[in-house]
């Protein structure tokens, strides 16, 4: 039997961006592709905590949302490279701002995260 998906609430820009960027590694994938790490193996090395399968699923979702594109070269073994679309490039300043905020609040955020982990 097929599971019927329900439409998420898409009432505002925050709902929309959350739907597109929901996924633990998506912002990092976009950032690393922007930095020039385009092959799946390079991305895996940059994000070793993520399984290859999860990265592939999230790359596919980013591709479906037209934030990244994929080039498959006709060689053996197949060679795949990802690139940011213009739409994806438009997110880079936003991701950079979020990263800068995290850097500016590094100590406070670390303490809060550790506290949360220890109390659970």
GROMACS .gro file of C-alpha atoms in nm:
model
  120
    1UNK     CA    1   0.000   0.000   0.000
    2UNK     CA    2   0.124   0.348  -0.084
    3UNK     CA    3   0.166   0.611   0.184
    4UNK     CA    4  -0.007   0.933   0.091
    5UNK     CA    5   0.207   1.238   0.157
    6UNK     CA    6   0.042   1.544   0.303
    7UNK     CA    7   0.127   1.890   0.185
    8UNK     CA    8   0.338   2.078   0.440
    9UNK     CA    9   0.235   2.422   0.561
   10UNK     CA   10   0.389   2.670   0.320
   11UNK     CA   11   0.244   2.988   0.465
   12UNK     CA   12   0.555   3.205   0.462
   13UNK     CA   13   0.914   3.229   0.349
   14UNK     CA   14   1.041   3.053   0.661
   15UNK     CA   15   0.815   2.753   0.588
   16UNK     CA   16   0.941   2.744   0.230
   17UNK     CA   17   1.311   2.768   0.317
   18UNK     CA   18   1.266   2.511   0.593
   19UNK     CA   19   1.108   2.268   0.349
   20UNK     CA   20   1.388   2.312   0.096
   21UNK     CA   21   1.680   2.309   0.343
   22UNK     CA   22   1.541   2.056   0.592
   23UNK     CA   23   1.814   1.797   0.634
   24UNK     CA   24   2.117   1.790   0.858
   25UNK     CA   25   2.376   1.821   0.583
   26UNK     CA   26   2.210   2.034   0.313
   27UNK     CA   27   2.358   2.373   0.407
   28UNK     CA   28   2.703   2.218   0.439
   29UNK     CA   29   2.665   2.042   0.103
   30UNK     CA   30   2.571   2.370  -0.064
   31UNK     CA   31   2.861   2.550   0.105
   32UNK     CA   32   3.117   2.285   0.011
   33UNK     CA   33   2.997   2.266  -0.350
   34UNK     CA   34   3.028   2.646  -0.358
   35UNK     CA   35   3.388   2.607  -0.233
   36UNK     CA   36   3.469   2.372  -0.521
   37UNK     CA   37   3.421   2.026  -0.368
   38UNK     CA   38   3.205   1.876  -0.639
   39UNK     CA   39   3.258   1.502  -0.649
   40UNK     CA   40   3.059   1.276  -0.413
   41UNK     CA   41   3.382   1.133  -0.267
   42UNK     CA   42   3.511   1.485  -0.192
   43UNK     CA   43   3.185   1.576  -0.021
   44UNK     CA   44   3.198   1.253   0.180
   45UNK     CA   45   3.549   1.342   0.301
   46UNK     CA   46   3.431   1.691   0.401
   47UNK     CA   47   3.134   1.546   0.595
   48UNK     CA   48   3.264   1.214   0.735
   49UNK     CA   49   2.983   1.186   0.995
   50UNK     CA   50   2.723   1.149   0.718
   51UNK     CA   51   2.668   0.817   0.546
   52UNK     CA   52   2.711   0.806   0.170
   53UNK     CA   53   2.344   0.709   0.134
   54UNK     CA   54   2.221   1.009   0.336
   55UNK     CA   55   2.443   1.244   0.136
   56UNK     CA   56   2.309   1.098  -0.189
   57UNK     CA   57   1.948   1.141  -0.071
   58UNK     CA   58   2.010   1.501   0.033
   59UNK     CA   59   2.198   1.581  -0.291
   60UNK     CA   60   1.903   1.440  -0.485
   61UNK     CA   61   1.662   1.659  -0.287
   62UNK     CA   62   1.881   1.965  -0.353
   63UNK     CA   63   1.878   1.871  -0.720
   64UNK     CA   64   1.497   1.833  -0.717
   65UNK     CA   65   1.472   2.180  -0.559
   66UNK     CA   66   1.695   2.315  -0.840
   67UNK     CA   67   1.968   2.430  -0.601
   68UNK     CA   68   2.232   2.198  -0.747
   69UNK     CA   69   2.284   2.036  -1.082
   70UNK     CA   70   2.469   1.718  -1.167
   71UNK     CA   71   2.701   1.631  -1.453
   72UNK     CA   72   2.753   1.262  -1.529
   73UNK     CA   73   3.060   1.199  -1.743
   74UNK     CA   74   3.043   0.898  -1.979
   75UNK     CA   75   3.351   0.720  -1.845
   76UNK     CA   76   3.412   0.393  -1.664
   77UNK     CA   77   3.376   0.407  -1.371
   78UNK     CA   78   3.115   0.683  -1.397
   79UNK     CA   79   3.228   1.027  -1.285
   80UNK     CA   80   2.974   1.260  -1.125
   81UNK     CA   81   3.018   1.626  -1.035
   82UNK     CA   82   2.773   1.861  -0.867
   83UNK     CA   83   2.750   2.235  -0.922
   84UNK     CA   84   2.541   2.516  -0.781
   85UNK     CA   85   2.269   2.652  -1.003
   86UNK     CA   86   2.212   3.027  -1.008
   87UNK     CA   87   1.922   2.961  -0.770
   88UNK     CA   88   2.158   2.772  -0.537
   89UNK     CA   89   2.421   3.046  -0.559
   90UNK     CA   90   2.161   3.293  -0.435
   91UNK     CA   91   2.154   3.102  -0.102
   92UNK     CA   92   2.528   3.129  -0.038
   93UNK     CA   93   2.513   3.475   0.129
   94UNK     CA   94   2.235   3.347   0.356
   95UNK     CA   95   2.432   3.037   0.453
   96UNK     CA   96   2.741   3.253   0.504
   97UNK     CA   97   2.545   3.483   0.737
   98UNK     CA   98   2.415   3.186   0.939
   99UNK     CA   99   2.770   3.046   0.963
  100UNK     CA  100   2.905   3.385   1.075
  101UNK     CA  101   2.635   3.406   1.344
  102UNK     CA  102   2.736   3.058   1.463
  103UNK     CA  103   3.103   3.164   1.474
  104UNK     CA  104   3.017   3.483   1.668
  105UNK     CA  105   2.820   3.281   1.923
  106UNK     CA  106   3.047   2.977   1.924
  107UNK     CA  107   3.110   2.944   2.300
  108UNK     CA  108   2.753   3.014   2.403
  109UNK     CA  109   2.610   2.769   2.148
  110UNK     CA  110   2.859   2.497   2.247
  111UNK     CA  111   2.763   2.532   2.614
  112UNK     CA  112   2.392   2.520   2.534
  113UNK     CA  113   2.430   2.215   2.309
  114UNK     CA  114   2.644   2.031   2.566
  115UNK     CA  115   2.394   2.118   2.842
  116UNK     CA  116   2.108   1.987   2.629
  117UNK     CA  117   2.291   1.661   2.552
  118UNK     CA  118   2.390   1.602   2.914
  119UNK     CA  119   2.039   1.668   3.046
  120UNK     CA  120   1.868   1.431   2.805
   0.00000   0.00000   0.00000
